[in-house]
Amino acid sequence: MILWKNRPANVTPQGPPSHKDQKLPGKEAQKKAKDAAEVKKEQPVLETEPIKKDVPAGTTKESPAPAAEAPQPEKEPPKKTYIIPATKNDLFLLARLIEAEAEAESFIGKVAVGAVVVNRVLHHSFPNSIYEVIMEPHQFESVANWRLDSIYQPSPESLRAAEQALLGADPTYGALFFFNPQKTYNQWLRQKPVKLSLGNHLFVG
């Protein structure tokens, strides 16, 4: 045991510091951080609106380009339905007859000549095909005088007229005959009721 010598009366011996007086390292810093967090939590949060950029008048915001559509297959044009059986050769032959019989006539006059042929195909008194009707003896002047054979390529208008007749166009109201009254003196034809007078032709029967 060590005794203090000559110790002043008012001096109290000091021992090692107690645990209460010791400050743990970092404890004060942790407390400050905790207090700061509580203060921050109590502060109201101010909501801010997004900044709007001025857009010049007449313009719009760019939008993503629409996705390109897949190419669609081309639709086939609807098939034309003739009122009588007819091939491309029949169409061509009918157009040649129209050209030979009504070259100087209007488009309707050409359709009318084609309609007479179609009406005959549909009638029980005549053959049932375009070729047989046209080539039947003593029926069409252009066949009898060989003019039909001289026409190798009918005009586009005659081809259209033939197609219209095959599709059912009939401005003659069902006529089975036609003739030029300035050139024909056949009384049998002249006695038939006239259904249409068009251009240089009378359509009868």
PDB file of C-alpha atoms in Angstrom:
ATOM      1  CA  MET A   1       0.000   0.000   0.000  1.00  0.00           C
ATOM      2  CA  ILE A   2       1.371   3.349  -1.080  1.00  0.00           C
ATOM      3  CA  LEU A   3       0.767   6.300   1.158  1.00  0.00           C
ATOM      4  CA  TRP A   4       0.709   9.879  -0.021  1.00  0.00           C
ATOM      5  CA  LYS A   5       3.298  11.987   1.613  1.00  0.00           C
ATOM      6  CA  ASN A   6       2.989  15.682   2.207  1.00  0.00           C
ATOM      7  CA  ARG A   7      -0.397  15.784   0.426  1.00  0.00           C
ATOM      8  CA  PRO A   8      -2.179  19.107   0.595  1.00  0.00           C
ATOM      9  CA  ALA A   9      -5.206  19.101   2.765  1.00  0.00           C
ATOM     10  CA  ASN A  10      -7.552  20.192   0.055  1.00  0.00           C
ATOM     11  CA  VAL A  11      -6.385  17.780  -2.557  1.00  0.00           C
ATOM     12  CA  THR A  12      -8.387  14.659  -2.988  1.00  0.00           C
ATOM     13  CA  PRO A  13      -6.685  11.702  -4.463  1.00  0.00           C
ATOM     14  CA  GLN A  14      -7.945  10.894  -7.929  1.00  0.00           C
ATOM     15  CA  GLY A  15      -8.319   7.394  -9.054  1.00  0.00           C
ATOM     16  CA  PRO A  16      -8.874   6.056 -12.525  1.00  0.00           C
ATOM     17  CA  PRO A  17     -12.023   7.421 -14.284  1.00  0.00           C
ATOM     18  CA  SER A  18     -15.196   5.421 -13.859  1.00  0.00           C
ATOM     19  CA  HIS A  19     -17.139   3.900 -16.689  1.00  0.00           C
ATOM     20  CA  LYS A  20     -19.775   6.617 -16.334  1.00  0.00           C
ATOM     21  CA  ASP A  21     -17.280   9.308 -17.181  1.00  0.00           C
ATOM     22  CA  GLN A  22     -15.817   7.517 -20.180  1.00  0.00           C
ATOM     23  CA  LYS A  23     -17.203   8.431 -23.621  1.00  0.00           C
ATOM     24  CA  LEU A  24     -17.459   5.619 -26.022  1.00  0.00           C
ATOM     25  CA  PRO A  25     -15.850   6.421 -29.357  1.00  0.00           C
ATOM     26  CA  GLY A  26     -18.394   7.252 -32.083  1.00  0.00           C
ATOM     27  CA  LYS A  27     -21.394   7.402 -29.728  1.00  0.00           C
ATOM     28  CA  GLU A  28     -21.777  11.128 -30.003  1.00  0.00           C
ATOM     29  CA  ALA A  29     -21.488  11.004 -33.792  1.00  0.00           C
ATOM     30  CA  GLN A  30     -24.210   8.347 -33.965  1.00  0.00           C
ATOM     31  CA  LYS A  31     -26.506  10.488 -31.828  1.00  0.00           C
ATOM     32  CA  LYS A  32     -26.008  13.510 -34.070  1.00  0.00           C
ATOM     33  CA  ALA A  33     -26.746  11.464 -37.174  1.00  0.00           C
ATOM     34  CA  LYS A  34     -29.919  10.119 -35.556  1.00  0.00           C
ATOM     35  CA  ASP A  35     -31.079  13.611 -34.586  1.00  0.00           C
ATOM     36  CA  ALA A  36     -30.407  14.910 -38.091  1.00  0.00           C
ATOM     37  CA  ALA A  37     -32.408  12.065 -39.625  1.00  0.00           C
ATOM     38  CA  GLU A  38     -35.379  12.814 -37.355  1.00  0.00           C
ATOM     39  CA  VAL A  39     -35.285  16.486 -38.301  1.00  0.00           C
ATOM     40  CA  LYS A  40     -35.167  15.618 -41.989  1.00  0.00           C
ATOM     41  CA  LYS A  41     -38.077  13.224 -41.564  1.00  0.00           C
ATOM     42  CA  GLU A  42     -40.201  15.916 -39.930  1.00  0.00           C
ATOM     43  CA  GLN A  43     -39.620  18.440 -42.735  1.00  0.00           C
ATOM     44  CA  PRO A  44     -42.488  18.542 -45.298  1.00  0.00           C
ATOM     45  CA  VAL A  45     -41.683  17.253 -48.742  1.00  0.00           C
ATOM     46  CA  LEU A  46     -42.434  19.842 -51.424  1.00  0.00           C
ATOM     47  CA  GLU A  47     -43.891  18.385 -54.590  1.00  0.00           C
ATOM     48  CA  THR A  48     -42.630  19.973 -57.747  1.00  0.00           C
ATOM     49  CA  GLU A  49     -44.268  19.887 -61.158  1.00  0.00           C
ATOM     50  CA  PRO A  50     -42.257  18.561 -64.068  1.00  0.00           C
ATOM     51  CA  ILE A  51     -40.670  21.272 -66.131  1.00  0.00           C
ATOM     52  CA  LYS A  52     -42.655  21.880 -69.291  1.00  0.00           C
ATOM     53  CA  LYS A  53     -40.761  22.826 -72.379  1.00  0.00           C
ATOM     54  CA  ASP A  54     -42.387  25.354 -74.660  1.00  0.00           C
ATOM     55  CA  VAL A  55     -43.467  23.801 -77.947  1.00  0.00           C
ATOM     56  CA  PRO A  56     -43.790  26.206 -80.903  1.00  0.00           C
ATOM     57  CA  ALA A  57     -47.337  26.667 -82.191  1.00  0.00           C
ATOM     58  CA  GLY A  58     -48.294  24.395 -85.023  1.00  0.00           C
ATOM     59  CA  THR A  59     -45.880  21.685 -84.002  1.00  0.00           C
ATOM     60  CA  THR A  60     -46.457  18.510 -82.093  1.00  0.00           C
ATOM     61  CA  LYS A  61     -44.265  16.350 -80.021  1.00  0.00           C
ATOM     62  CA  GLU A  62     -42.477  13.719 -81.957  1.00  0.00           C
ATOM     63  CA  SER A  63     -44.069  10.324 -81.662  1.00  0.00           C
ATOM     64  CA  PRO A  64     -42.509   7.056 -82.607  1.00  0.00           C
ATOM     65  CA  ALA A  65     -43.063   6.109 -86.221  1.00  0.00           C
ATOM     66  CA  PRO A  66     -45.770   3.453 -86.663  1.00  0.00           C
ATOM     67  CA  ALA A  67     -44.554   0.007 -87.396  1.00  0.00           C
ATOM     68  CA  ALA A  68     -44.534  -0.815 -91.078  1.00  0.00           C
ATOM     69  CA  GLU A  69     -47.462  -3.000 -92.084  1.00  0.00           C
ATOM     70  CA  ALA A  70     -46.746  -6.312 -93.661  1.00  0.00           C
ATOM     71  CA  PRO A  71     -47.390  -6.237 -97.421  1.00  0.00           C
ATOM     72  CA  GLN A  72     -50.761  -7.682 -98.323  1.00  0.00           C
ATOM     73  CA  PRO A  73     -51.047 -10.052-101.273  1.00  0.00           C
ATOM     74  CA  GLU A  74     -52.684  -8.451-104.279  1.00  0.00           C
ATOM     75  CA  LYS A  75     -56.271  -9.479-104.765  1.00  0.00           C
ATOM     76  CA  GLU A  76     -57.134 -11.027-108.055  1.00  0.00           C
ATOM     77  CA  PRO A  77     -59.758  -9.122-110.039  1.00  0.00           C
ATOM     78  CA  PRO A  78     -63.139 -10.825-109.979  1.00  0.00           C
ATOM     79  CA  LYS A  79     -63.694 -13.145-112.900  1.00  0.00           C
ATOM     80  CA  LYS A  80     -66.178 -11.870-115.461  1.00  0.00           C
ATOM     81  CA  THR A  81     -69.212 -14.048-115.943  1.00  0.00           C
ATOM     82  CA  TYR A  82     -70.582 -14.272-119.466  1.00  0.00           C
ATOM     83  CA  ILE A  83     -74.247 -15.086-119.984  1.00  0.00           C
ATOM     84  CA  ILE A  84     -73.307 -17.761-122.530  1.00  0.00           C
ATOM     85  CA  PRO A  85     -70.330 -20.135-122.699  1.00  0.00           C
ATOM     86  CA  ALA A  86     -67.512 -18.290-124.465  1.00  0.00           C
ATOM     87  CA  THR A  87     -63.762 -18.689-124.799  1.00  0.00           C
ATOM     88  CA  LYS A  88     -61.172 -16.058-125.661  1.00  0.00           C
ATOM     89  CA  ASN A  89     -61.381 -17.235-129.269  1.00  0.00           C
ATOM     90  CA  ASP A  90     -65.148 -16.703-129.215  1.00  0.00           C
ATOM     91  CA  LEU A  91     -64.658 -13.190-127.862  1.00  0.00           C
ATOM     92  CA  PHE A  92     -62.113 -12.445-130.585  1.00  0.00           C
ATOM     93  CA  LEU A  93     -64.348 -13.847-133.349  1.00  0.00           C
ATOM     94  CA  LEU A  94     -67.335 -11.831-132.127  1.00  0.00           C
ATOM     95  CA  ALA A  95     -65.203  -8.673-132.060  1.00  0.00           C
ATOM     96  CA  ARG A  96     -64.108  -9.335-135.651  1.00  0.00           C
ATOM     97  CA  LEU A  97     -67.738  -9.707-136.763  1.00  0.00           C
ATOM     98  CA  ILE A  98     -68.646  -6.456-134.980  1.00  0.00           C
ATOM     99  CA  GLU A  99     -65.766  -4.710-136.724  1.00  0.00           C
ATOM    100  CA  ALA A 100     -66.863  -6.073-140.115  1.00  0.00           C
ATOM    101  CA  GLU A 101     -70.577  -5.303-139.693  1.00  0.00           C
ATOM    102  CA  ALA A 102     -70.480  -2.049-137.670  1.00  0.00           C
ATOM    103  CA  GLU A 103     -67.058  -0.472-138.105  1.00  0.00           C
ATOM    104  CA  ALA A 104     -68.529   3.013-138.667  1.00  0.00           C
ATOM    105  CA  GLU A 105     -71.184   2.717-135.944  1.00  0.00           C
ATOM    106  CA  SER A 106     -71.083   4.137-132.415  1.00  0.00           C
ATOM    107  CA  PHE A 107     -69.987   2.044-129.457  1.00  0.00           C
ATOM    108  CA  ILE A 108     -73.635   1.275-128.604  1.00  0.00           C
ATOM    109  CA  GLY A 109     -74.210   0.328-132.235  1.00  0.00           C
ATOM    110  CA  LYS A 110     -71.330  -2.132-131.980  1.00  0.00           C
ATOM    111  CA  VAL A 111     -72.689  -3.603-128.732  1.00  0.00           C
ATOM    112  CA  ALA A 112     -76.079  -4.012-130.441  1.00  0.00           C
ATOM    113  CA  VAL A 113     -74.585  -6.113-133.248  1.00  0.00           C
ATOM    114  CA  GLY A 114     -72.825  -8.305-130.681  1.00  0.00           C
ATOM    115  CA  ALA A 115     -76.060  -8.632-128.700  1.00  0.00           C
ATOM    116  CA  VAL A 116     -77.857 -10.057-131.762  1.00  0.00           C
ATOM    117  CA  VAL A 117     -75.295 -12.877-131.914  1.00  0.00           C
ATOM    118  CA  VAL A 118     -75.666 -13.573-128.177  1.00  0.00           C
ATOM    119  CA  ASN A 119     -79.468 -13.546-128.464  1.00  0.00           C
ATOM    120  CA  ARG A 120     -79.269 -16.142-131.236  1.00  0.00           C
ATOM    121  CA  VAL A 121     -77.070 -18.432-129.128  1.00  0.00           C
ATOM    122  CA  LEU A 122     -79.721 -18.245-126.404  1.00  0.00           C
ATOM    123  CA  HIS A 123     -82.617 -18.850-128.821  1.00  0.00           C
ATOM    124  CA  HIS A 124     -83.800 -22.376-129.633  1.00  0.00           C
ATOM    125  CA  SER A 125     -84.064 -21.634-133.370  1.00  0.00           C
ATOM    126  CA  PHE A 126     -80.321 -21.027-133.776  1.00  0.00           C
ATOM    127  CA  PRO A 127     -77.093 -22.915-133.017  1.00  0.00           C
ATOM    128  CA  ASN A 128     -75.915 -22.786-129.423  1.00  0.00           C
ATOM    129  CA  SER A 129     -72.380 -21.463-129.899  1.00  0.00           C
ATOM    130  CA  ILE A 130     -70.902 -18.179-131.102  1.00  0.00           C
ATOM    131  CA  TYR A 131     -68.848 -19.812-133.832  1.00  0.00           C
ATOM    132  CA  GLU A 132     -71.805 -21.759-135.277  1.00  0.00           C
ATOM    133  CA  VAL A 133     -74.113 -18.727-135.185  1.00  0.00           C
ATOM    134  CA  ILE A 134     -71.603 -16.514-136.999  1.00  0.00           C
ATOM    135  CA  MET A 135     -70.625 -19.133-139.571  1.00  0.00           C
ATOM    136  CA  GLU A 136     -74.162 -20.292-140.344  1.00  0.00           C
ATOM    137  CA  PRO A 137     -74.719 -19.816-144.122  1.00  0.00           C
ATOM    138  CA  HIS A 138     -76.603 -16.776-145.432  1.00  0.00           C
ATOM    139  CA  GLN A 139     -76.814 -15.006-142.091  1.00  0.00           C
ATOM    140  CA  PHE A 140     -74.208 -12.228-142.065  1.00  0.00           C
ATOM    141  CA  GLU A 141     -73.148 -10.212-145.094  1.00  0.00           C
ATOM    142  CA  SER A 142     -69.548  -9.843-143.902  1.00  0.00           C
ATOM    143  CA  VAL A 143     -69.209 -13.635-143.812  1.00  0.00           C
ATOM    144  CA  ALA A 144     -70.750 -14.063-147.256  1.00  0.00           C
ATOM    145  CA  ASN A 145     -68.521 -11.439-148.937  1.00  0.00           C
ATOM    146  CA  TRP A 146     -65.353 -12.563-147.078  1.00  0.00           C
ATOM    147  CA  ARG A 147     -64.889  -9.219-145.327  1.00  0.00           C
ATOM    148  CA  LEU A 148     -64.705 -11.015-141.989  1.00  0.00           C
ATOM    149  CA  ASP A 149     -61.622 -12.905-143.196  1.00  0.00           C
ATOM    150  CA  SER A 150     -59.837  -9.636-143.983  1.00  0.00           C
ATOM    151  CA  ILE A 151     -60.036  -8.440-140.371  1.00  0.00           C
ATOM    152  CA  TYR A 152     -57.153  -9.966-138.462  1.00  0.00           C
ATOM    153  CA  GLN A 153     -57.137  -7.582-135.515  1.00  0.00           C
ATOM    154  CA  PRO A 154     -60.362  -5.898-134.330  1.00  0.00           C
ATOM    155  CA  SER A 155     -60.175  -2.454-132.766  1.00  0.00           C
ATOM    156  CA  PRO A 156     -60.080  -2.080-128.963  1.00  0.00           C
ATOM    157  CA  GLU A 157     -63.587  -0.596-129.133  1.00  0.00           C
ATOM    158  CA  SER A 158     -64.921  -3.638-130.985  1.00  0.00           C
ATOM    159  CA  LEU A 159     -63.306  -5.912-128.395  1.00  0.00           C
ATOM    160  CA  ARG A 160     -64.945  -3.957-125.576  1.00  0.00           C
ATOM    161  CA  ALA A 161     -68.291  -4.059-127.375  1.00  0.00           C
ATOM    162  CA  ALA A 162     -68.025  -7.827-127.786  1.00  0.00           C
ATOM    163  CA  GLU A 163     -67.227  -8.250-124.107  1.00  0.00           C
ATOM    164  CA  GLN A 164     -70.169  -6.069-123.081  1.00  0.00           C
ATOM    165  CA  ALA A 165     -72.505  -8.164-125.222  1.00  0.00           C
ATOM    166  CA  LEU A 166     -71.170 -11.368-123.637  1.00  0.00           C
ATOM    167  CA  LEU A 167     -71.708  -9.859-120.191  1.00  0.00           C
ATOM    168  CA  GLY A 168     -75.379  -9.310-121.017  1.00  0.00           C
ATOM    169  CA  ALA A 169     -75.612  -5.770-122.397  1.00  0.00           C
ATOM    170  CA  ASP A 170     -78.456  -5.679-124.929  1.00  0.00           C
ATOM    171  CA  PRO A 171     -79.677  -2.316-126.251  1.00  0.00           C
ATOM    172  CA  THR A 172     -81.782  -4.176-128.881  1.00  0.00           C
ATOM    173  CA  TYR A 173     -84.333  -5.603-126.420  1.00  0.00           C
ATOM    174  CA  GLY A 174     -83.765  -9.153-127.610  1.00  0.00           C
ATOM    175  CA  ALA A 175     -83.525  -8.604-131.385  1.00  0.00           C
ATOM    176  CA  LEU A 176     -82.480 -11.586-133.491  1.00  0.00           C
ATOM    177  CA  PHE A 177     -81.780  -9.737-136.762  1.00  0.00           C
ATOM    178  CA  PHE A 178     -80.369  -6.443-137.958  1.00  0.00           C
ATOM    179  CA  PHE A 179     -80.007  -4.891-141.423  1.00  0.00           C
ATOM    180  CA  ASN A 180     -79.294  -1.645-143.217  1.00  0.00           C
ATOM    181  CA  PRO A 181     -82.613  -0.458-144.717  1.00  0.00           C
ATOM    182  CA  GLN A 182     -80.711   1.459-147.410  1.00  0.00           C
ATOM    183  CA  LYS A 183     -79.122  -1.729-148.695  1.00  0.00           C
ATOM    184  CA  THR A 184     -81.522  -4.533-147.840  1.00  0.00           C
ATOM    185  CA  TYR A 185     -84.788  -5.164-149.649  1.00  0.00           C
ATOM    186  CA  ASN A 186     -85.629  -8.460-148.035  1.00  0.00           C
ATOM    187  CA  GLN A 187     -89.352  -8.227-147.381  1.00  0.00           C
ATOM    188  CA  TRP A 188     -89.235 -11.018-144.831  1.00  0.00           C
ATOM    189  CA  LEU A 189     -86.910  -8.892-142.667  1.00  0.00           C
ATOM    190  CA  ARG A 190     -88.801  -5.682-143.310  1.00  0.00           C
ATOM    191  CA  GLN A 191     -92.040  -7.223-142.070  1.00  0.00           C
ATOM    192  CA  LYS A 192     -90.611  -8.022-138.631  1.00  0.00           C
ATOM    193  CA  PRO A 193     -91.358  -5.615-135.781  1.00  0.00           C
ATOM    194  CA  VAL A 194     -88.619  -3.032-135.274  1.00  0.00           C
ATOM    195  CA  LYS A 195     -87.169  -3.071-131.776  1.00  0.00           C
ATOM    196  CA  LEU A 196     -84.454  -0.469-132.259  1.00  0.00           C
ATOM    197  CA  SER A 197     -83.282   1.971-134.889  1.00  0.00           C
ATOM    198  CA  LEU A 198     -79.663   2.885-134.257  1.00  0.00           C
ATOM    199  CA  GLY A 199     -77.250   4.482-136.689  1.00  0.00           C
ATOM    200  CA  ASN A 200     -77.484   2.754-140.063  1.00  0.00           C
ATOM    201  CA  HIS A 201     -79.172  -0.366-138.711  1.00  0.00           C
ATOM    202  CA  LEU A 202     -82.641  -1.538-137.841  1.00  0.00           C
ATOM    203  CA  PHE A 203     -82.823  -4.267-135.183  1.00  0.00           C
ATOM    204  CA  VAL A 204     -85.843  -6.542-135.567  1.00  0.00           C
ATOM    205  CA  GLY A 205     -87.278  -9.887-134.550  1.00  0.00           C
TER     206      GLY A 205
END
